[in-house]
Amino acid sequence: MGSPLQRGKMNLLLKNGRVIDPSQKIDAKLDVLIEKGKIVELGNNLDNKAKSIIDLTNKIICPGFIDMHVHLREPGYEYKETIKTGTYAAARGGFTSIACMPNTKPVADNQAVIRFIANRAKEEGIVNVFPIGAISKDLKGEELTEMGELLSNGARALSDDGKCIQNADLMRRAFEYAKLFDLIIISHCEDFNLSKNGMINEGFISTKLGLIGIPKAAEEVIVARDIQLAEFTKSRLHIAHISSSYSVELVRQAKKRGVNVTAEVTPHHLVLDESLVDGFDTNTKVNPPLRGEEDRIALLEGLNDGTIDCIASDHAPHARTDKEVEFDQAAFGMVGLETSVSVILTKLVHHKKLALSEMVGKFTLNPAGILKLDKGTLQKGKDADITVLDLRKESVIDANSFLSKGKNTPFSGWKVTGLPVMTIVGGKIVMEDGKVANK
Ligand code: DOR
Ligand code: ZN
């Protein structure tokens, strides 16, 4: 019969695992039957219905994890990452679906680039890829894109991520226009007059190191503006990589008022803080910057009380030449696809800062809802996208072993407990025990 990786799309029974599916409020020992790429049944005594059985004793079976904030870099920056290497890294990291940001070269601001990404992902990718289109042409913040055209060619959301539209009137028009197509706007919140040439969080450490700081207000004023505009236009807003305590409070209050706003947080903002920058490691240079401890605690609170809906990596691969330079010259960003799940399990779930079922929801049901994907669930009839976790498996993060071209992570050398051990996309096992199937 060959190794499970070779079993392909045949019918398959995942046996003896603990199923956690927040979409159906399931947390129970159940077997999962997969046929023709779909979930057929959750139950017991299903052995006689399967040709192939995989024993998942002591493992957790979840709906496939979704990372809604990934930079794949193709077209244009293939030396940093390609759609192929990015999806391999995603499979290794337990992700069955990713949404990719439009700051490529050329920018994904027109139907040709969106179609190119979607086609390339089908040809070479091993997980589902959902392209995000730009809000403004060439991310310049001057002229809106043809949003309907982006949607009809496969764009699932709109964002100028990496940049931020500074003109509030243009942003208002963006919300109004996006609403016509029921597209969500994902906002990278940054007032460029406030962030200027900043590199790290503004505060004691930036002063001590003599590095220009980025004040939290650079994020907060745009979070406030965009909430106001989403409320005014009755449009949908998603806040990307939220990083400050007051931003969380703004989203909390807006949700209470009934504004259609959601938010994501990265693993690095949840478990690291600005003190890490003290060694001038350019892998800690990220935008928005790592903040203070009080912000980190507020992000955790927001995650737990539902203010923050999901965890997304902001996987931002860069080449060594972009990072092994002076701190002020280094590119912003860190990779995340191959570390997100382990880091969250190790630092939050095992330390009882986030319940396991909550974590699963933040990686499945919630991002699926925000992007309106028919995914994030193990309901009968849905695509058999599945992530299997081993909560006890120990390993050491080693950037050199990443499948991503980007090795830029401050987590290298970290000892972690808990790993994704199997990734199944449309009924096909694309990763098992860290080994990824070639397409
Ligand atoms: O650190 C970051 N890197 N933040 C962003 O917003 C963009 C991203 C990138 O594209 O490298
Ligand atoms: Zn980003």
mmCIF file of N, CA, C and O in Angstrom, residues 18-93:
data_model
loop_
_atom_site.group_PDB
_atom_site.id
_atom_site.type_symbol
_atom_site.label_atom_id
_atom_site.label_comp_id
_atom_site.label_asym_id
_atom_site.label_seq_id
_atom_site.Cartn_x
_atom_site.Cartn_y
_atom_site.Cartn_z
ATOM 1 N N ARG A 18 -8.423 12.568 19.045
ATOM 2 C CA ARG A 18 -9.390 13.445 19.717
ATOM 3 C C ARG A 18 -9.742 14.563 18.743
ATOM 4 O O ARG A 18 -8.863 15.323 18.333
ATOM 5 N N VAL A 19 -11.005 14.620 18.377
ATOM 6 C CA VAL A 19 -11.447 15.624 17.398
ATOM 7 C C VAL A 19 -11.844 16.904 18.125
ATOM 8 O O VAL A 19 -12.661 16.875 19.046
ATOM 9 N N ILE A 20 -11.230 18.011 17.715
ATOM 10 C CA ILE A 20 -11.656 19.326 18.226
ATOM 11 C C ILE A 20 -12.121 20.153 17.037
ATOM 12 O O ILE A 20 -11.327 20.503 16.165
ATOM 13 N N ASP A 21 -13.421 20.411 16.997
ATOM 14 C CA ASP A 21 -13.980 21.208 15.899
ATOM 15 C C ASP A 21 -14.927 22.257 16.470
ATOM 16 O O ASP A 21 -16.111 21.990 16.701
ATOM 17 N N PRO A 22 -14.406 23.479 16.715
ATOM 18 C CA PRO A 22 -15.251 24.529 17.302
ATOM 19 C C PRO A 22 -16.500 24.838 16.470
ATOM 20 O O PRO A 22 -17.507 25.266 17.031
ATOM 21 N N SER A 23 -16.471 24.583 15.170
ATOM 22 C CA SER A 23 -17.650 24.916 14.341
ATOM 23 C C SER A 23 -18.845 24.055 14.713
ATOM 24 O O SER A 23 -19.992 24.422 14.474
ATOM 25 N N GLN A 24 -18.570 22.858 15.279
ATOM 26 C CA GLN A 24 -19.677 21.984 15.686
ATOM 27 C C GLN A 24 -19.658 21.754 17.198
ATOM 28 O O GLN A 24 -20.337 20.873 17.706
ATOM 29 N N LYS A 25 -18.834 22.535 17.884
ATOM 30 C CA LYS A 25 -18.653 22.399 19.338
ATOM 31 C C LYS A 25 -18.326 20.960 19.720
ATOM 32 O O LYS A 25 -18.866 20.407 20.684
ATOM 33 N N ILE A 26 -17.445 20.355 18.938
ATOM 34 C CA ILE A 26 -17.052 18.973 19.220
ATOM 35 C C ILE A 26 -15.680 18.948 19.880
ATOM 36 O O ILE A 26 -14.746 19.617 19.422
ATOM 37 N N ASP A 27 -15.578 18.216 20.973
ATOM 38 C CA ASP A 27 -14.286 17.874 21.558
ATOM 39 C C ASP A 27 -14.458 16.462 22.100
ATOM 40 O O ASP A 27 -14.910 16.273 23.221
ATOM 41 N N ALA A 28 -14.144 15.470 21.268
ATOM 42 C CA ALA A 28 -14.441 14.082 21.642
ATOM 43 C C ALA A 28 -13.578 13.119 20.842
ATOM 44 O O ALA A 28 -13.048 13.474 19.791
ATOM 45 N N LYS A 29 -13.475 11.908 21.386
ATOM 46 C CA LYS A 29 -12.769 10.851 20.653
ATOM 47 C C LYS A 29 -13.678 10.344 19.544
ATOM 48 O O LYS A 29 -14.711 9.737 19.804
ATOM 49 N N LEU A 30 -13.305 10.657 18.331
ATOM 50 C CA LEU A 30 -14.134 10.246 17.197
ATOM 51 C C LEU A 30 -13.222 9.874 16.043
ATOM 52 O O LEU A 30 -12.128 10.420 15.909
ATOM 53 N N ASP A 31 -13.686 8.970 15.199
ATOM 54 C CA ASP A 31 -12.937 8.659 13.991
ATOM 55 C C ASP A 31 -13.479 9.509 12.852
ATOM 56 O O ASP A 31 -14.651 9.897 12.849
ATOM 57 N N VAL A 32 -12.609 9.798 11.912
ATOM 58 C CA VAL A 32 -12.992 10.677 10.795
ATOM 59 C C VAL A 32 -12.844 9.908 9.493
ATOM 60 O O VAL A 32 -11.755 9.446 9.156
ATOM 61 N N LEU A 33 -13.945 9.786 8.783
ATOM 62 C CA LEU A 33 -13.911 9.068 7.500
ATOM 63 C C LEU A 33 -13.881 10.076 6.348
ATOM 64 O O LEU A 33 -14.704 10.993 6.281
ATOM 65 N N ILE A 34 -12.907 9.849 5.470
ATOM 66 C CA ILE A 34 -12.705 10.751 4.318
ATOM 67 C C ILE A 34 -12.893 9.961 3.037
ATOM 68 O O ILE A 34 -12.360 8.853 2.910
ATOM 69 N N GLU A 35 -13.662 10.523 2.120
ATOM 70 C CA GLU A 35 -13.843 9.861 0.828
ATOM 71 C C GLU A 35 -13.865 10.886 -0.281
ATOM 72 O O GLU A 35 -14.537 11.911 -0.152
ATOM 73 N N LYS A 36 -13.150 10.598 -1.330
ATOM 74 C CA LYS A 36 -13.105 11.501 -2.501
ATOM 75 C C LYS A 36 -12.857 12.947 -2.086
ATOM 76 O O LYS A 36 -13.508 13.875 -2.588
ATOM 77 N N GLY A 37 -11.942 13.117 -1.150
ATOM 78 C CA GLY A 37 -11.552 14.471 -0.781
ATOM 79 C C GLY A 37 -12.501 15.202 0.148
ATOM 80 O O GLY A 37 -12.288 16.368 0.454
ATOM 81 N N LYS A 38 -13.553 14.521 0.588
ATOM 82 C CA LYS A 38 -14.543 15.182 1.464
ATOM 83 C C LYS A 38 -14.645 14.447 2.797
ATOM 84 O O LYS A 38 -14.363 13.250 2.887
ATOM 85 N N ILE A 39 -15.122 15.157 3.806
ATOM 86 C CA ILE A 39 -15.447 14.531 5.088
ATOM 87 C C ILE A 39 -16.772 13.797 4.890
ATOM 88 O O ILE A 39 -17.766 14.388 4.461
ATOM 89 N N VAL A 40 -16.785 12.501 5.226
ATOM 90 C CA VAL A 40 -18.016 11.724 5.028
ATOM 91 C C VAL A 40 -18.732 11.489 6.350
ATOM 92 O O VAL A 40 -19.955 11.551 6.432
ATOM 93 N N GLU A 41 -17.958 11.236 7.378
ATOM 94 C CA GLU A 41 -18.590 10.878 8.653
ATOM 95 C C GLU A 41 -17.620 11.061 9.808
ATOM 96 O O GLU A 41 -16.426 10.781 9.688
ATOM 97 N N LEU A 42 -18.166 11.501 10.960
ATOM 98 C CA LEU A 42 -17.423 11.463 12.218
ATOM 99 C C LEU A 42 -18.170 10.468 13.091
ATOM 100 O O LEU A 42 -19.378 10.572 13.230
ATOM 101 N N GLY A 43 -17.464 9.499 13.656
ATOM 102 C CA GLY A 43 -18.192 8.530 14.477
ATOM 103 C C GLY A 43 -17.269 7.450 14.993
ATOM 104 O O GLY A 43 -16.053 7.621 15.051
ATOM 105 N N ASN A 44 -17.882 6.336 15.376
ATOM 106 C CA ASN A 44 -17.106 5.199 15.854
ATOM 107 C C ASN A 44 -17.467 3.967 15.024
ATOM 108 O O ASN A 44 -18.461 3.974 14.301
ATOM 109 N N ASN A 45 -16.645 2.961 15.118
ATOM 110 C CA ASN A 45 -16.882 1.704 14.395
ATOM 111 C C ASN A 45 -17.054 1.909 12.884
ATOM 112 O O ASN A 45 -17.985 1.408 12.279
ATOM 113 N N LEU A 46 -16.148 2.659 12.316
ATOM 114 C CA LEU A 46 -16.251 2.935 10.881
ATOM 115 C C LEU A 46 -15.225 2.121 10.076
ATOM 116 O O LEU A 46 -15.119 2.300 8.862
ATOM 117 N N ASP A 47 -14.511 1.208 10.770
ATOM 118 C CA ASP A 47 -13.377 0.510 10.135
ATOM 119 C C ASP A 47 -13.745 -0.158 8.818
ATOM 120 O O ASP A 47 -12.993 -0.113 7.849
ATOM 121 N N ASN A 48 -14.917 -0.793 8.812
ATOM 122 C CA ASN A 48 -15.277 -1.558 7.607
ATOM 123 C C ASN A 48 -15.582 -0.676 6.400
ATOM 124 O O ASN A 48 -15.720 -1.144 5.289
ATOM 125 N N LYS A 49 -15.669 0.637 6.640
ATOM 126 C CA LYS A 49 -15.963 1.540 5.520
ATOM 127 C C LYS A 49 -14.695 2.091 4.881
ATOM 128 O O LYS A 49 -14.761 2.845 3.909
ATOM 129 N N ALA A 50 -13.508 1.760 5.459
ATOM 130 C CA ALA A 50 -12.280 2.392 4.963
ATOM 131 C C ALA A 50 -11.311 1.386 4.371
ATOM 132 O O ALA A 50 -11.144 0.282 4.879
ATOM 133 N N LYS A 51 -10.653 1.784 3.298
ATOM 134 C CA LYS A 51 -9.617 0.941 2.703
ATOM 135 C C LYS A 51 -8.298 1.145 3.437
ATOM 136 O O LYS A 51 -7.490 0.254 3.539
ATOM 137 N N SER A 52 -8.113 2.364 3.919
ATOM 138 C CA SER A 52 -6.842 2.707 4.535
ATOM 139 C C SER A 52 -7.116 3.354 5.894
ATOM 140 O O SER A 52 -7.992 4.222 6.001
ATOM 141 N N ILE A 53 -6.366 2.900 6.919
ATOM 142 C CA ILE A 53 -6.617 3.413 8.275
ATOM 143 C C ILE A 53 -5.323 4.000 8.840
ATOM 144 O O ILE A 53 -4.255 3.398 8.707
ATOM 145 N N ILE A 54 -5.441 5.165 9.435
ATOM 146 C CA ILE A 54 -4.278 5.752 10.112
ATOM 147 C C ILE A 54 -4.625 5.883 11.591
ATOM 148 O O ILE A 54 -5.656 6.467 11.945
ATOM 149 N N ASP A 55 -3.767 5.321 12.422
ATOM 150 C CA ASP A 55 -3.998 5.373 13.861
ATOM 151 C C ASP A 55 -3.468 6.700 14.419
ATOM 152 O O ASP A 55 -2.277 6.991 14.296
ATOM 153 N N LEU A 56 -4.354 7.485 15.017
ATOM 154 C CA LEU A 56 -3.938 8.782 15.563
ATOM 155 C C LEU A 56 -4.146 8.840 17.083
ATOM 156 O O LEU A 56 -4.526 9.879 17.636
ATOM 157 N N THR A 57 -3.881 7.731 17.735
ATOM 158 C CA THR A 57 -3.960 7.688 19.197
ATOM 159 C C THR A 57 -3.078 8.796 19.785
ATOM 160 O O THR A 57 -1.948 8.996 19.332
ATOM 161 N N ASN A 58 -3.638 9.508 20.769
ATOM 162 C CA ASN A 58 -2.939 10.618 21.435
ATOM 163 C C ASN A 58 -2.709 11.843 20.543
ATOM 164 O O ASN A 58 -1.919 12.720 20.887
ATOM 165 N N LYS A 59 -3.372 11.885 19.421
ATOM 166 C CA LYS A 59 -3.230 13.058 18.551
ATOM 167 C C LYS A 59 -4.553 13.845 18.530
ATOM 168 O O LYS A 59 -5.618 13.310 18.841
ATOM 169 N N ILE A 60 -4.450 15.111 18.142
ATOM 170 C CA ILE A 60 -5.628 15.981 18.047
ATOM 171 C C ILE A 60 -5.950 16.187 16.561
ATOM 172 O O ILE A 60 -5.073 16.572 15.783
ATOM 173 N N ILE A 61 -7.201 15.943 16.211
ATOM 174 C CA ILE A 61 -7.634 16.120 14.822
ATOM 175 C C ILE A 61 -8.476 17.400 14.736
ATOM 176 O O ILE A 61 -9.500 17.522 15.410
ATOM 177 N N CYS A 62 -8.016 18.333 13.926
ATOM 178 C CA CYS A 62 -8.698 19.632 13.836
ATOM 179 C C CYS A 62 -9.074 19.915 12.383
ATOM 180 O O CYS A 62 -8.474 19.378 11.462
ATOM 181 N N PRO A 63 -10.028 20.812 12.176
ATOM 182 C CA PRO A 63 -10.223 21.313 10.808
ATOM 183 C C PRO A 63 -8.894 21.909 10.345
ATOM 184 O O PRO A 63 -8.091 22.367 11.168
ATOM 185 N N GLY A 64 -8.669 21.933 9.047
ATOM 186 C CA GLY A 64 -7.404 22.467 8.530
ATOM 187 C C GLY A 64 -7.174 23.899 8.973
ATOM 188 O O GLY A 64 -8.077 24.735 8.903
ATOM 189 N N PHE A 65 -5.969 24.176 9.434
ATOM 190 C CA PHE A 65 -5.648 25.524 9.905
ATOM 191 C C PHE A 65 -5.518 26.484 8.711
ATOM 192 O O PHE A 65 -5.052 26.107 7.635
ATOM 193 N N ILE A 66 -5.942 27.722 8.967
ATOM 194 C CA ILE A 66 -5.932 28.775 7.940
ATOM 195 C C ILE A 66 -5.047 29.919 8.435
ATOM 196 O O ILE A 66 -5.226 30.389 9.557
ATOM 197 N N ASP A 67 -4.107 30.344 7.609
ATOM 198 C CA ASP A 67 -3.307 31.531 7.936
ATOM 199 C C ASP A 67 -3.710 32.629 6.961
ATOM 200 O O ASP A 67 -3.401 32.554 5.768
ATOM 201 N N MET A 68 -4.433 33.611 7.480
ATOM 202 C CA MET A 68 -4.999 34.621 6.569
ATOM 203 C C MET A 68 -4.064 35.788 6.280
ATOM 204 O O MET A 68 -4.459 36.740 5.600
ATOM 205 N N HIS A 69 -2.815 35.696 6.722
ATOM 206 C CA HIS A 69 -1.874 36.801 6.444
ATOM 207 C C HIS A 69 -0.489 36.250 6.132
ATOM 208 O O HIS A 69 0.327 36.002 7.022
ATOM 209 N N VAL A 70 -0.244 36.048 4.840
ATOM 210 C CA VAL A 70 1.013 35.438 4.383
ATOM 211 C C VAL A 70 1.546 36.244 3.196
ATOM 212 O O VAL A 70 0.774 36.693 2.352
ATOM 213 N N HIS A 71 2.860 36.413 3.152
ATOM 214 C CA HIS A 71 3.486 37.023 1.965
ATOM 215 C C HIS A 71 4.189 35.921 1.185
ATOM 216 O O HIS A 71 5.117 35.298 1.684
ATOM 217 N N LEU A 72 3.724 35.693 -0.035
ATOM 218 C CA LEU A 72 4.334 34.629 -0.853
ATOM 219 C C LEU A 72 5.392 35.165 -1.813
ATOM 220 O O LEU A 72 6.140 34.388 -2.399
ATOM 221 N N ARG A 73 5.423 36.462 -2.025
ATOM 222 C CA ARG A 73 6.499 37.151 -2.779
ATOM 223 C C ARG A 73 6.526 36.919 -4.282
ATOM 224 O O ARG A 73 7.301 37.563 -4.981
ATOM 225 N N GLU A 74 5.762 35.966 -4.788
ATOM 226 C CA GLU A 74 5.731 35.738 -6.230
ATOM 227 C C GLU A 74 4.442 36.312 -6.794
ATOM 228 O O GLU A 74 3.384 36.041 -6.209
ATOM 229 N N PRO A 75 4.478 37.097 -7.870
ATOM 230 C CA PRO A 75 5.632 37.379 -8.722
ATOM 231 C C PRO A 75 6.546 38.483 -8.175
ATOM 232 O O PRO A 75 6.113 39.309 -7.392
ATOM 233 N N GLY A 76 7.780 38.442 -8.631
ATOM 234 C CA GLY A 76 8.675 39.581 -8.443
ATOM 235 C C GLY A 76 9.802 39.416 -7.466
ATOM 236 O O GLY A 76 10.892 39.929 -7.682
ATOM 237 N N TYR A 77 9.535 38.728 -6.360
ATOM 238 C CA TYR A 77 10.600 38.570 -5.355
ATOM 239 C C TYR A 77 10.851 37.085 -5.084
ATOM 240 O O TYR A 77 10.933 36.659 -3.924
ATOM 241 N N GLU A 78 10.986 36.338 -6.163
ATOM 242 C CA GLU A 78 11.116 34.881 -6.009
ATOM 243 C C GLU A 78 12.354 34.487 -5.227
ATOM 244 O O GLU A 78 12.436 33.357 -4.741
ATOM 245 N N TYR A 79 13.332 35.387 -5.118
ATOM 246 C CA TYR A 79 14.521 35.055 -4.310
ATOM 247 C C TYR A 79 14.188 35.025 -2.816
ATOM 248 O O TYR A 79 14.920 34.438 -2.028
ATOM 249 N N LYS A 80 13.060 35.637 -2.431
ATOM 250 C CA LYS A 80 12.639 35.609 -1.014
ATOM 251 C C LYS A 80 11.725 34.407 -0.737
ATOM 252 O O LYS A 80 11.804 33.788 0.318
ATOM 253 N N GLU A 81 10.832 34.130 -1.682
ATOM 254 C CA GLU A 81 9.865 33.028 -1.539
ATOM 255 C C GLU A 81 9.160 32.854 -2.874
ATOM 256 O O GLU A 81 9.087 33.800 -3.668
ATOM 257 N N THR A 82 8.658 31.645 -3.111
ATOM 258 C CA THR A 82 7.799 31.443 -4.275
ATOM 259 C C THR A 82 6.482 30.850 -3.767
ATOM 260 O O THR A 82 6.373 30.454 -2.601
ATOM 261 N N ILE A 83 5.523 30.795 -4.666
ATOM 262 C CA ILE A 83 4.247 30.203 -4.278
ATOM 263 C C ILE A 83 4.482 28.743 -3.892
ATOM 264 O O ILE A 83 3.925 28.250 -2.909
ATOM 265 N N LYS A 84 5.370 28.084 -4.624
ATOM 266 C CA LYS A 84 5.674 26.686 -4.304
ATOM 267 C C LYS A 84 6.319 26.557 -2.912
ATOM 268 O O LYS A 84 5.810 25.849 -2.049
ATOM 269 N N THR A 85 7.402 27.277 -2.669
ATOM 270 C CA THR A 85 8.089 27.116 -1.373
ATOM 271 C C THR A 85 7.203 27.596 -0.217
ATOM 272 O O THR A 85 7.220 27.003 0.864
ATOM 273 N N GLY A 86 6.431 28.639 -0.472
ATOM 274 C CA GLY A 86 5.538 29.148 0.580
ATOM 275 C C GLY A 86 4.471 28.129 0.955
ATOM 276 O O GLY A 86 4.149 27.949 2.134
ATOM 277 N N THR A 87 3.928 27.434 -0.058
ATOM 278 C CA THR A 87 2.888 26.451 0.283
ATOM 279 C C THR A 87 3.510 25.199 0.919
ATOM 280 O O THR A 87 2.875 24.555 1.749
ATOM 281 N N TYR A 88 4.745 24.880 0.566
ATOM 282 C CA TYR A 88 5.418 23.758 1.238
ATOM 283 C C TYR A 88 5.638 24.093 2.715
ATOM 284 O O TYR A 88 5.442 23.252 3.596
ATOM 285 N N ALA A 89 6.062 25.340 2.948
ATOM 286 C CA ALA A 89 6.252 25.777 4.344
ATOM 287 C C ALA A 89 4.922 25.737 5.095
ATOM 288 O O ALA A 89 4.866 25.334 6.263
ATOM 289 N N ALA A 90 3.846 26.131 4.415
ATOM 290 C CA ALA A 90 2.521 26.112 5.053
ATOM 291 C C ALA A 90 2.136 24.683 5.434
ATOM 292 O O ALA A 90 1.690 24.428 6.559
ATOM 293 N N ALA A 91 2.317 23.753 4.506
ATOM 294 C CA ALA A 91 1.971 22.353 4.788
ATOM 295 C C ALA A 91 2.788 21.834 5.968
ATOM 296 O O ALA A 91 2.259 21.187 6.874
ATOM 297 N N ARG A 92 4.067 22.145 5.977
ATOM 298 C CA ARG A 92 4.934 21.726 7.087
ATOM 299 C C ARG A 92 4.426 22.296 8.406
ATOM 300 O O ARG A 92 4.467 21.651 9.454
ATOM 301 N N GLY A 93 3.931 23.538 8.352
ATOM 302 C CA GLY A 93 3.478 24.205 9.569
ATOM 303 C C GLY A 93 2.055 23.870 9.976
ATOM 304 O O GLY A 93 1.544 24.416 10.944
#
